[in-house]
PDB file of C-alpha atoms in Angstrom:
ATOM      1  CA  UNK V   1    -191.657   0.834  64.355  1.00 67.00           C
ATOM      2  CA  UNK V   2    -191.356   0.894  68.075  1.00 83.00           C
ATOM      3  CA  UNK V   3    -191.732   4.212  69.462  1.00 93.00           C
ATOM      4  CA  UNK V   4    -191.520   4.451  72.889  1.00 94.00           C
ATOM      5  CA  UNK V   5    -195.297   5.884  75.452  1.00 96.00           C
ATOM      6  CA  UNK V   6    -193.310   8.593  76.689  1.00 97.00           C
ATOM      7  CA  UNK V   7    -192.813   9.644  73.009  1.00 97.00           C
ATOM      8  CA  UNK V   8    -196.787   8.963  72.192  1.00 97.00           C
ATOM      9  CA  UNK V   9    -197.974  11.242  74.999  1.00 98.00           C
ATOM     10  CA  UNK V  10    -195.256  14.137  74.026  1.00 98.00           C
ATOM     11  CA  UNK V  11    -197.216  13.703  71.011  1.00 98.00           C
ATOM     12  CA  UNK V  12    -200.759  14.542  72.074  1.00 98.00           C
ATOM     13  CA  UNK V  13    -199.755  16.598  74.611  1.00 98.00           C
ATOM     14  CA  UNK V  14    -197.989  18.873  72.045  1.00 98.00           C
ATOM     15  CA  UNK V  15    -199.293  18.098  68.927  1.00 98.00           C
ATOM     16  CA  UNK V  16    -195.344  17.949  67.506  1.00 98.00           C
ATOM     17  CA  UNK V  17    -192.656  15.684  68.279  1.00 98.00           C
ATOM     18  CA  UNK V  18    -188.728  15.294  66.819  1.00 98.00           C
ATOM     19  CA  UNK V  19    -187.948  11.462  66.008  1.00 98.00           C
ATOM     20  CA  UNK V  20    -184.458  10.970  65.325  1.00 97.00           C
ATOM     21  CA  UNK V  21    -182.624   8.605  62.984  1.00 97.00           C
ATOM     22  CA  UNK V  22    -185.846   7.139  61.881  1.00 97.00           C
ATOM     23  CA  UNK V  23    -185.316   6.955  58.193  1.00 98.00           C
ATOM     24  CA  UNK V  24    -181.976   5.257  57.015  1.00 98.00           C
ATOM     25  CA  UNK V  25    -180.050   6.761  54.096  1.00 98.00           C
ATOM     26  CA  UNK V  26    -181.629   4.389  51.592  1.00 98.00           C
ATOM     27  CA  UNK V  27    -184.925   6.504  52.689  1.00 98.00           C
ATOM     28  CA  UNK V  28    -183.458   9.962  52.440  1.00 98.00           C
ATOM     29  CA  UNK V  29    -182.062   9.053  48.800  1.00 98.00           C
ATOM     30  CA  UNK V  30    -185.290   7.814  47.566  1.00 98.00           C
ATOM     31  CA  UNK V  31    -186.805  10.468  48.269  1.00 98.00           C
ATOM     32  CA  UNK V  32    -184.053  13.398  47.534  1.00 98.00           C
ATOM     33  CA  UNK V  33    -184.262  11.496  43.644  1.00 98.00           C
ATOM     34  CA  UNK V  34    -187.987  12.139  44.576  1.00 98.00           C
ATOM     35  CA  UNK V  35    -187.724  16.044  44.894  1.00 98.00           C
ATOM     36  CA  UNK V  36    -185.639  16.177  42.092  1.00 98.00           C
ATOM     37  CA  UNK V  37    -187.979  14.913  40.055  1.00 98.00           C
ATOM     38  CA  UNK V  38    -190.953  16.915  41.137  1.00 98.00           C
ATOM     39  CA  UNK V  39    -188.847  20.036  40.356  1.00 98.00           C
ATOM     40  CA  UNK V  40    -187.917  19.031  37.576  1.00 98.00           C
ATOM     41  CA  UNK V  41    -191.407  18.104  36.257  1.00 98.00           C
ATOM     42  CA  UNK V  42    -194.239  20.521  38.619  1.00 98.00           C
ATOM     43  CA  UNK V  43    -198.025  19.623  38.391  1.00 98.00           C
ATOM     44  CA  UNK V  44    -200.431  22.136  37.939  1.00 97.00           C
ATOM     45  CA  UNK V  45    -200.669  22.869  41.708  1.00 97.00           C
ATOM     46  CA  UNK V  46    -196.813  24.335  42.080  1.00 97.00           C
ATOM     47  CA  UNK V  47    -196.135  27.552  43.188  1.00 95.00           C
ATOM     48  CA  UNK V  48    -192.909  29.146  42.958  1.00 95.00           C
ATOM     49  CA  UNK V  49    -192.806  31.910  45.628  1.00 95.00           C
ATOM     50  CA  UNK V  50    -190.579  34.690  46.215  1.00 91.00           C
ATOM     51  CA  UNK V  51    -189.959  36.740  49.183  1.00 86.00           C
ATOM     52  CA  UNK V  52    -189.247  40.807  49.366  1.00 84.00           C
ATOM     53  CA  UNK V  53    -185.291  40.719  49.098  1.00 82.00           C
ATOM     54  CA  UNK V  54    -183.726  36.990  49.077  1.00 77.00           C
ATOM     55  CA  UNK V  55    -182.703  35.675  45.754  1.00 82.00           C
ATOM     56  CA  UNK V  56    -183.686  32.234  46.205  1.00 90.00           C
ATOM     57  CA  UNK V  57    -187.485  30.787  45.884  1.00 94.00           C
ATOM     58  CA  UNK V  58    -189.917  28.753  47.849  1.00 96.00           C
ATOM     59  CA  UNK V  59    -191.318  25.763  45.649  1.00 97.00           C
ATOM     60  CA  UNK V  60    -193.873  23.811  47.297  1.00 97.00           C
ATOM     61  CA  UNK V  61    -195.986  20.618  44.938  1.00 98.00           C
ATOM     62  CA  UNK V  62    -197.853  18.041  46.279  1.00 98.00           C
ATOM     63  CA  UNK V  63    -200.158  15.226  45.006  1.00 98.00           C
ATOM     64  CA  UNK V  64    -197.333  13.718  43.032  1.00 98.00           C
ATOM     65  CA  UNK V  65    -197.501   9.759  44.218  1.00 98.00           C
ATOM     66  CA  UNK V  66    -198.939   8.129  41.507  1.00 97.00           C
ATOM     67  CA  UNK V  67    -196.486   9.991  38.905  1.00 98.00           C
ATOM     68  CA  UNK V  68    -193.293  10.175  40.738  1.00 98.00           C
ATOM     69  CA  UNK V  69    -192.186   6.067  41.768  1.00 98.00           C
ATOM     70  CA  UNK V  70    -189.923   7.544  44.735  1.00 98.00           C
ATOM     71  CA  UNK V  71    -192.658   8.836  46.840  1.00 98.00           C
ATOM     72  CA  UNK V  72    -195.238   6.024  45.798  1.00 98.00           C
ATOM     73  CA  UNK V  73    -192.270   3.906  47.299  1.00 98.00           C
ATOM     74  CA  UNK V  74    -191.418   5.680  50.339  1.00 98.00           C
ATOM     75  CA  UNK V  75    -195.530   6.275  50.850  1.00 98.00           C
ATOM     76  CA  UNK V  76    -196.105   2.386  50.618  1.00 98.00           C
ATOM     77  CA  UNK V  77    -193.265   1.062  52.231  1.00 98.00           C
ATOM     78  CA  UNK V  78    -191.305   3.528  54.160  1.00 98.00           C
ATOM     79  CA  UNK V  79    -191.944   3.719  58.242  1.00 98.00           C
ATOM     80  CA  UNK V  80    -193.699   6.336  58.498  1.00 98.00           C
ATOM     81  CA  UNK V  81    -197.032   4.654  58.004  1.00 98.00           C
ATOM     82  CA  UNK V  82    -196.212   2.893  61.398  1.00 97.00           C
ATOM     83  CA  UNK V  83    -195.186   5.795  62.817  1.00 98.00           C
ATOM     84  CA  UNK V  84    -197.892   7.813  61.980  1.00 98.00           C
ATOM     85  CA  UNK V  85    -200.147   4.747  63.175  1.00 98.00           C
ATOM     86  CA  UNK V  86    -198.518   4.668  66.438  1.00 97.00           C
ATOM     87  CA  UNK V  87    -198.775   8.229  67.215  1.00 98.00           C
ATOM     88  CA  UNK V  88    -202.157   8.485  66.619  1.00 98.00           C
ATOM     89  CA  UNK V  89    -202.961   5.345  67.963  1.00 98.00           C
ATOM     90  CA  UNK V  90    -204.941   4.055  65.122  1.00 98.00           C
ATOM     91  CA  UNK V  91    -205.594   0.389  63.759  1.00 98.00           C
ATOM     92  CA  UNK V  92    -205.530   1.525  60.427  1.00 98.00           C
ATOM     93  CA  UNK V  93    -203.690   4.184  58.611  1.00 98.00           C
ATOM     94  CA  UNK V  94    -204.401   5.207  54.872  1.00 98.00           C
ATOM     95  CA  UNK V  95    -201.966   7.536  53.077  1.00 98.00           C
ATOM     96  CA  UNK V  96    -203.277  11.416  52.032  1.00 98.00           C
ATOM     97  CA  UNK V  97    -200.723  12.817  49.900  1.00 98.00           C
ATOM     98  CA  UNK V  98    -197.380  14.050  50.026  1.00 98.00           C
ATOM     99  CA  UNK V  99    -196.061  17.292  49.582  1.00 98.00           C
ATOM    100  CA  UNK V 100    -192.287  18.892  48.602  1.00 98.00           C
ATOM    101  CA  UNK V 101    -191.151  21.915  50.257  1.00 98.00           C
ATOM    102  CA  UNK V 102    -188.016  23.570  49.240  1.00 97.00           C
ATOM    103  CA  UNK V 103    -186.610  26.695  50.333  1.00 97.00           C
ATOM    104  CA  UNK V 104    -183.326  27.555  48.272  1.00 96.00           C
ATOM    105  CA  UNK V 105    -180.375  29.103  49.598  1.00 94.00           C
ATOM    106  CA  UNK V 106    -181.006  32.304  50.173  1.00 92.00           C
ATOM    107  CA  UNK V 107    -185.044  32.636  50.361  1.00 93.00           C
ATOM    108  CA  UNK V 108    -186.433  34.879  52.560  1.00 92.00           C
ATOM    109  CA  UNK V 109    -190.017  34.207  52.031  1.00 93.00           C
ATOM    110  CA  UNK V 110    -191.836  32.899  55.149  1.00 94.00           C
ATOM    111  CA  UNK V 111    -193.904  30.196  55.735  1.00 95.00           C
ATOM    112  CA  UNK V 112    -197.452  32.200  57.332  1.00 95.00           C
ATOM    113  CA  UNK V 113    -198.531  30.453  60.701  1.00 96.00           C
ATOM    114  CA  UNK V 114    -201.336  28.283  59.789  1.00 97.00           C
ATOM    115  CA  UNK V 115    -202.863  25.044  60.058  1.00 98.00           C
ATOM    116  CA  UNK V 116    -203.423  22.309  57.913  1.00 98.00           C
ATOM    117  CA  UNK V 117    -206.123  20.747  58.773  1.00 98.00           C
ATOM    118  CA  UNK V 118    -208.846  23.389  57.694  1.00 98.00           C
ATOM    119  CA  UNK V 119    -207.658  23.216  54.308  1.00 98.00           C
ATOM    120  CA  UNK V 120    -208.494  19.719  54.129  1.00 98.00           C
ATOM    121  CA  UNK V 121    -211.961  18.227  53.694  1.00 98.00           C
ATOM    122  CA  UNK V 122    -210.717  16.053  56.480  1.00 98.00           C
ATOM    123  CA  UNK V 123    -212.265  15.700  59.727  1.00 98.00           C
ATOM    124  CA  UNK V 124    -210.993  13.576  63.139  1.00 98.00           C
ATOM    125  CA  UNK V 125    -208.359  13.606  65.814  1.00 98.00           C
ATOM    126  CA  UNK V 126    -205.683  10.465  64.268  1.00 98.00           C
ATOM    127  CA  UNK V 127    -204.313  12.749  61.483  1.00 98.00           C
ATOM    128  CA  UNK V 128    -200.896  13.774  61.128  1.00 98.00           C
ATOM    129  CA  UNK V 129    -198.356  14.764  59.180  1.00 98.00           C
ATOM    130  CA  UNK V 130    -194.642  13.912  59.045  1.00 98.00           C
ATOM    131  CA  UNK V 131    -192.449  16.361  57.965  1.00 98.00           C
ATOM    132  CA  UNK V 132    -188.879  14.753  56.601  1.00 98.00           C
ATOM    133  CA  UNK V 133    -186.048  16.802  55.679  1.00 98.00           C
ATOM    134  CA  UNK V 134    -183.326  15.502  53.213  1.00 98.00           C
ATOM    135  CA  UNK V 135    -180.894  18.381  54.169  1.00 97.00           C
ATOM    136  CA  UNK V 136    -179.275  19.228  57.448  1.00 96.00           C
ATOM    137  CA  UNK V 137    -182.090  21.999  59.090  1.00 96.00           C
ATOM    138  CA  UNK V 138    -180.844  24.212  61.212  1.00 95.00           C
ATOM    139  CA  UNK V 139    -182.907  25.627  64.278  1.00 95.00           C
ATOM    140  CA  UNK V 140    -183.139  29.275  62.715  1.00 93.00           C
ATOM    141  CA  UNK V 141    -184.533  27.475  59.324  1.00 94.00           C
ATOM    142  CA  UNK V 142    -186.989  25.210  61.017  1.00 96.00           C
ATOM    143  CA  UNK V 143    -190.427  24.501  61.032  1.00 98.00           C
ATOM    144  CA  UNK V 144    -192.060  25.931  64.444  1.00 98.00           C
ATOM    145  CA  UNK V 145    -194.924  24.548  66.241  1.00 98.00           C
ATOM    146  CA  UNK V 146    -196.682  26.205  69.017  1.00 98.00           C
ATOM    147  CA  UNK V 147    -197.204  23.713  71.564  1.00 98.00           C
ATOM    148  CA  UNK V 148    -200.689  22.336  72.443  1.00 98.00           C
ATOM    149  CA  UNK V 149    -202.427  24.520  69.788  1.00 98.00           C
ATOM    150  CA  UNK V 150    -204.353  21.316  68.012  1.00 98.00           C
ATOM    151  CA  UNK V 151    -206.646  21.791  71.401  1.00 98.00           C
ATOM    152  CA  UNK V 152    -207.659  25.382  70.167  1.00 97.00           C
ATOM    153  CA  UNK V 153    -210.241  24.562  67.676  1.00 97.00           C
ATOM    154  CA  UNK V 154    -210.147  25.609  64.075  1.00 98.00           C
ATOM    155  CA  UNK V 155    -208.473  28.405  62.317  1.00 97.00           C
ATOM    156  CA  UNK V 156    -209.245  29.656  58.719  1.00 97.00           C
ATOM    157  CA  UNK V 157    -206.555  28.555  56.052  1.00 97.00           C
ATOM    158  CA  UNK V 158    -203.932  31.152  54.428  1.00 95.00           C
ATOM    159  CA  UNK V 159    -202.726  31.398  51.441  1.00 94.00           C
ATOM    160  CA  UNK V 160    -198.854  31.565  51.615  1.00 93.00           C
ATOM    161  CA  UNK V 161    -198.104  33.962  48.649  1.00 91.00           C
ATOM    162  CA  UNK V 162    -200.059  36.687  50.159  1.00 91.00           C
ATOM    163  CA  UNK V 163    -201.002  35.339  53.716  1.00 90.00           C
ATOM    164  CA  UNK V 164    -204.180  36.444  53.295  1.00 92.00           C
ATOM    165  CA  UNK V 165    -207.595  34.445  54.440  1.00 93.00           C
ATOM    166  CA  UNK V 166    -209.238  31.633  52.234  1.00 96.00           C
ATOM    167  CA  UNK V 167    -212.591  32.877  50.301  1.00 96.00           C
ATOM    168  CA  UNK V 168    -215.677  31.677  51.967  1.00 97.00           C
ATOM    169  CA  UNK V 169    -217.564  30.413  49.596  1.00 96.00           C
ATOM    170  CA  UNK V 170    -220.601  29.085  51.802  1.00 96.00           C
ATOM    171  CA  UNK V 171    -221.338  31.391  54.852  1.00 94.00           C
ATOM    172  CA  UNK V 172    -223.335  28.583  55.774  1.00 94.00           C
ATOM    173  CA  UNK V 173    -220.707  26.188  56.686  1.00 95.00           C
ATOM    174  CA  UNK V 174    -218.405  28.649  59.045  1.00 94.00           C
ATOM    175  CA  UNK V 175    -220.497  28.069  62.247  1.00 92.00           C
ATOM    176  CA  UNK V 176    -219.684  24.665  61.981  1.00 91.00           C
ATOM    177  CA  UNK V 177    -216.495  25.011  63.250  1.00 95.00           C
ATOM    178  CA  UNK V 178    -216.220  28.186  64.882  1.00 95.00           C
ATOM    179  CA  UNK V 179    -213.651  28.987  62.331  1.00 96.00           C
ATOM    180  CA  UNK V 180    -210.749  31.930  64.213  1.00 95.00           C
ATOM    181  CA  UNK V 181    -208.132  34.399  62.095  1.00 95.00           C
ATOM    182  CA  UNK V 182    -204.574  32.886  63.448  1.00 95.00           C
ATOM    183  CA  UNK V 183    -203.506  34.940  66.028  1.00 94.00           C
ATOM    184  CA  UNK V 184    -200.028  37.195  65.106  1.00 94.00           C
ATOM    185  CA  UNK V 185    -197.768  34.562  66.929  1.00 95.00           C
ATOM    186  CA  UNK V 186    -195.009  36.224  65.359  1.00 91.00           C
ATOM    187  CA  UNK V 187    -195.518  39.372  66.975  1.00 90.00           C
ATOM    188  CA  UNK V 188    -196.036  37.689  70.256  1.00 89.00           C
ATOM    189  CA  UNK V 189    -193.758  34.448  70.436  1.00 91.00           C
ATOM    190  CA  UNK V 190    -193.055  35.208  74.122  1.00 92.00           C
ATOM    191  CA  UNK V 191    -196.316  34.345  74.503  1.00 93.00           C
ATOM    192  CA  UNK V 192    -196.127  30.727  73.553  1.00 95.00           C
ATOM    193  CA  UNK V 193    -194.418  27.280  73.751  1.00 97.00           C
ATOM    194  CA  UNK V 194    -192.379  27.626  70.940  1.00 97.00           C
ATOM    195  CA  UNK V 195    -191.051  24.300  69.083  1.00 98.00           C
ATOM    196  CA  UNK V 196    -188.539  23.820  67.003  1.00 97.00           C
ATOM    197  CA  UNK V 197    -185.250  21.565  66.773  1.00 98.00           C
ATOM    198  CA  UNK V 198    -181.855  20.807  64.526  1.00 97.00           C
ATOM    199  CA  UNK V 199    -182.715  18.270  62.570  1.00 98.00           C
ATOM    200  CA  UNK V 200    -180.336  15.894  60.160  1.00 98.00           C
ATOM    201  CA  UNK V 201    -181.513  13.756  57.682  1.00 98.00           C
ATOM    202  CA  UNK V 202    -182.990  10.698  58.910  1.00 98.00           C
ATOM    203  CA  UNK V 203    -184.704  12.854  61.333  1.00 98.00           C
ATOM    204  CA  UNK V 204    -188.517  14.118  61.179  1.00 98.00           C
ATOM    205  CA  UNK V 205    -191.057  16.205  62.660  1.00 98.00           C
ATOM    206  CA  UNK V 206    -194.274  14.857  63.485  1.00 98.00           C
ATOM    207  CA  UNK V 207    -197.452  17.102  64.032  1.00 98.00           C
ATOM    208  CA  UNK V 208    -200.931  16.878  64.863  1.00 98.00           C
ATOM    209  CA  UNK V 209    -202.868  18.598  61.367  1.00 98.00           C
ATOM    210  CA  UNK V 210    -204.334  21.139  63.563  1.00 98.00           C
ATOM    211  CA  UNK V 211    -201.310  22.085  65.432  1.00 98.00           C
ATOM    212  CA  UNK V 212    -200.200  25.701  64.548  1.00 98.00           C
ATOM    213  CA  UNK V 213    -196.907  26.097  62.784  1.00 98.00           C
ATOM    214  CA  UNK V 214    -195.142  28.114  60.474  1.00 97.00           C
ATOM    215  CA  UNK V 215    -191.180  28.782  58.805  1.00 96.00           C
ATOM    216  CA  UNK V 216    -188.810  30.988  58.657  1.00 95.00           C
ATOM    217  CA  UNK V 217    -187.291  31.575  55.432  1.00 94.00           C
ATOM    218  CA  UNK V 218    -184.131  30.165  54.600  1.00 94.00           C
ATOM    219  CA  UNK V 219    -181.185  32.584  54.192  1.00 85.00           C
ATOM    220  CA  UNK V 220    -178.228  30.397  54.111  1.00 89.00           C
ATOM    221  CA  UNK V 221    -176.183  31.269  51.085  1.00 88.00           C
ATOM    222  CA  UNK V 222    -175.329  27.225  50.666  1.00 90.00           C
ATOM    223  CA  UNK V 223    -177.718  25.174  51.489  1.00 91.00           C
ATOM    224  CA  UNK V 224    -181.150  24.581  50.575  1.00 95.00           C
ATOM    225  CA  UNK V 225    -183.905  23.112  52.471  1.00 97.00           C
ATOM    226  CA  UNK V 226    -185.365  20.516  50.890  1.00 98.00           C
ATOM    227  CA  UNK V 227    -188.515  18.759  52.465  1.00 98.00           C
ATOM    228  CA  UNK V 228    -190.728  15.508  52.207  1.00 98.00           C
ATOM    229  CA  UNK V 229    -194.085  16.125  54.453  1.00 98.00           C
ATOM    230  CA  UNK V 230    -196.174  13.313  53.862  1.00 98.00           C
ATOM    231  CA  UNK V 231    -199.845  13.143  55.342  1.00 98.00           C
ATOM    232  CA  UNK V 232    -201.462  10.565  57.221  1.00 98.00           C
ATOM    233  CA  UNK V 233    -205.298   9.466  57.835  1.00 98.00           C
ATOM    234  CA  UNK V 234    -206.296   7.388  61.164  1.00 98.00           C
ATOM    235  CA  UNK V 235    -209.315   5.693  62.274  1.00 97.00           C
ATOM    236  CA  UNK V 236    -211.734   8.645  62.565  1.00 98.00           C
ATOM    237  CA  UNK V 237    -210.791  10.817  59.500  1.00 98.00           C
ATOM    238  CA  UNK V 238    -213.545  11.035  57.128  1.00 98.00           C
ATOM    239  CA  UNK V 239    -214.555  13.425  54.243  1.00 98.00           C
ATOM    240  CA  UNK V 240    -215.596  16.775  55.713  1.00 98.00           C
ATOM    241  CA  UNK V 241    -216.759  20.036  54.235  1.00 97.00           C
ATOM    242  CA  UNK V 242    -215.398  23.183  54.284  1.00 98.00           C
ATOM    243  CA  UNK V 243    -216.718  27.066  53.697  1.00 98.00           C
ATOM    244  CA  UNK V 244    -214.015  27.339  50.896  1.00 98.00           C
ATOM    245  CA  UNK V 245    -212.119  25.459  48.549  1.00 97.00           C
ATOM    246  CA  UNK V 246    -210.272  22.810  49.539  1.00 97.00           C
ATOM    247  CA  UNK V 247    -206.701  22.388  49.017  1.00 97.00           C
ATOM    248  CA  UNK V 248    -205.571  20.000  47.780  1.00 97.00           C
ATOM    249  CA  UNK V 249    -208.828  19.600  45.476  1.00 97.00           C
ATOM    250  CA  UNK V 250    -209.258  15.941  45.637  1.00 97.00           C
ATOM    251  CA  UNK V 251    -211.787  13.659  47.237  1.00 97.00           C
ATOM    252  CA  UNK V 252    -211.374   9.964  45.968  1.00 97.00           C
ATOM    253  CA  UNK V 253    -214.924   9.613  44.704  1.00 97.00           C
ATOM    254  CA  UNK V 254    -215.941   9.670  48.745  1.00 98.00           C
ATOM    255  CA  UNK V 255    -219.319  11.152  50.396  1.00 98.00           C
ATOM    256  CA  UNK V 256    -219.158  13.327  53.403  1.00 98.00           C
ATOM    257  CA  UNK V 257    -219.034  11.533  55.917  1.00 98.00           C
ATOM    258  CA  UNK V 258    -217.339   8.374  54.707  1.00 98.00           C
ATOM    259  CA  UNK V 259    -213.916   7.127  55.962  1.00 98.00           C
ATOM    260  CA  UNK V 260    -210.948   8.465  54.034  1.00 98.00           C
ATOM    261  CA  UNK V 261    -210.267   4.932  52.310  1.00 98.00           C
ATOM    262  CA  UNK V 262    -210.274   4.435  49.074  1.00 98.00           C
ATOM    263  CA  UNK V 263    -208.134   3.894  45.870  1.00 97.00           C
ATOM    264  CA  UNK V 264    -206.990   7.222  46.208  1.00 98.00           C
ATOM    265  CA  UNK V 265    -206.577   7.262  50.185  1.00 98.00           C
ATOM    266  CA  UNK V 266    -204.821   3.367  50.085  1.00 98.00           C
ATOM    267  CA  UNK V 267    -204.607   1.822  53.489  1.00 98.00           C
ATOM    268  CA  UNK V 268    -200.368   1.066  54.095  1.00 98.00           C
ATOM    269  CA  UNK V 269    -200.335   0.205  57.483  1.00 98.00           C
ATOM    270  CA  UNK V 270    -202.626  -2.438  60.305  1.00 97.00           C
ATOM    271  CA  UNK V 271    -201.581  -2.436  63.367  1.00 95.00           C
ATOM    272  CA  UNK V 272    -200.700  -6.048  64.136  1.00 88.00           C
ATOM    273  CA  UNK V 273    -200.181  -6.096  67.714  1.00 74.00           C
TER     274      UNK V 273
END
């Protein structure tokens, strides 16, 4: 996967980037069987959200690889292990999770600006996330990233039915981070360097996890929007704590501390050069 410096330093300047035609259409159907699947068979960590007057819902699973052969396959041997590897400039990458999110036609329920990273017991800088639709995304539907936030430090995690803040569990852990509220971007987008882009299949969005970013909902009366965002683990990420629980609830066995590598977090990509 040969992306080009100008593309890398976007990247970190940023903390999101637009690749296009990255994933051929053997990719996008593999994983469009994928979300089909997952719908069609939830784990116990779906949700099913509504929104105050759209018709449609927002489903959202993750932690599906090991059950579901399409995104074990697109995990393992898709590009985006290089990708991510490249954009974080890491010799190794392991693989997270994945996780669906699908908007139908005709949801208004918004995704809350959040992000990710502080409801992971992940810590380091070469994480990322690729975030791979399977339907044409309009601009209005998009995913938007504030630009340069994964410099601002840490910000509690949300939960998107209500929006409201995580539980802390253990006071003791919050000064750790300096954990902030997210500030009401939505109120104030004037304020910021707002990103977001058309996208068509074969195109993705790549973000730094602690990049602010959040979604509109999706009122098209035709279309759904029907994501892939997979999540990737570089050099430095290892097993962190957190002052709540973690989401998603999995560990691989690991101590604090440790590198995210294990049977759980497989390594899929070296970097050869």
């Amino acid at each position: 996967m040969k992306i080009e410096q100008a593309l890398i330093e976007e990247y970190e300047k940023n903390g999101a980037i637009c690749l296009r035609g990255v994933f051929d259409e053997n990719w996008i159907e593999i994983v469009r069987a994928g979300i089909e699947k997952n719908l069609n068979d939830p784990s116990c960590y779906s949700e099913k959200l509504k929104g105050e007057k759209g018709n449609g819902y927002y489903f959202d699973d993750y932690c599906n690889w090991k059950r579901i052969e399409e995104f074990k396959k697109f995990a393992l041997e898709s590009p985006a292990a290089a990708i991510a590897g490249t954009l974080t400039r890491s010799e190794e990458i392991s693989f997270y999770h994945e996780h669906v999110l699908v908007k139908d036609a005709g949801t208004d329920k918004k995704t809350p600006w959040h992000h990710d990273q502080s409801y992971y017991p992940v810590d380091g800088e070469k994480v990322c996330s690729i975030w791979m639709p399977v339907d044409p995304v309009p601009r209005e539907t998009c995913v938007q990233f504030v630009a340069g936030s994964h410099k601002w430090g840490w910000y509690s995690p949300r939960k998107f039915e209500t929006t409201q803040p995580y539980k802390v569990i253990d006071e003791t852990l919050c000064s750790e981070k300096n954990y902030q509220q997210v500030p009401d971007i939505e109120a104030n987008k004037e304020q910021w360097n707002i990103l977001c882009w058309d996208l068509q299949p074969g195109d993705c969005i790549v973000f730094h996890m602690k990049c602010l970013h959040g979604a509109p909902g999706n009122m098209s009366t035709t279309h759904s929007r029907r994501v892939l965002s997979t999540r990737w683990l570089g050099d430095d990420a290892t097993l962190a704590r957190r002052p709540w629980e973690i989401s998603p609830p999995i560990t691989g066995g690991l101590q604090i501390g440790q590198r995210m590598v294990c049977k759980e977090f497989p390594v899929v990509w070296k970097n050869e050069e």
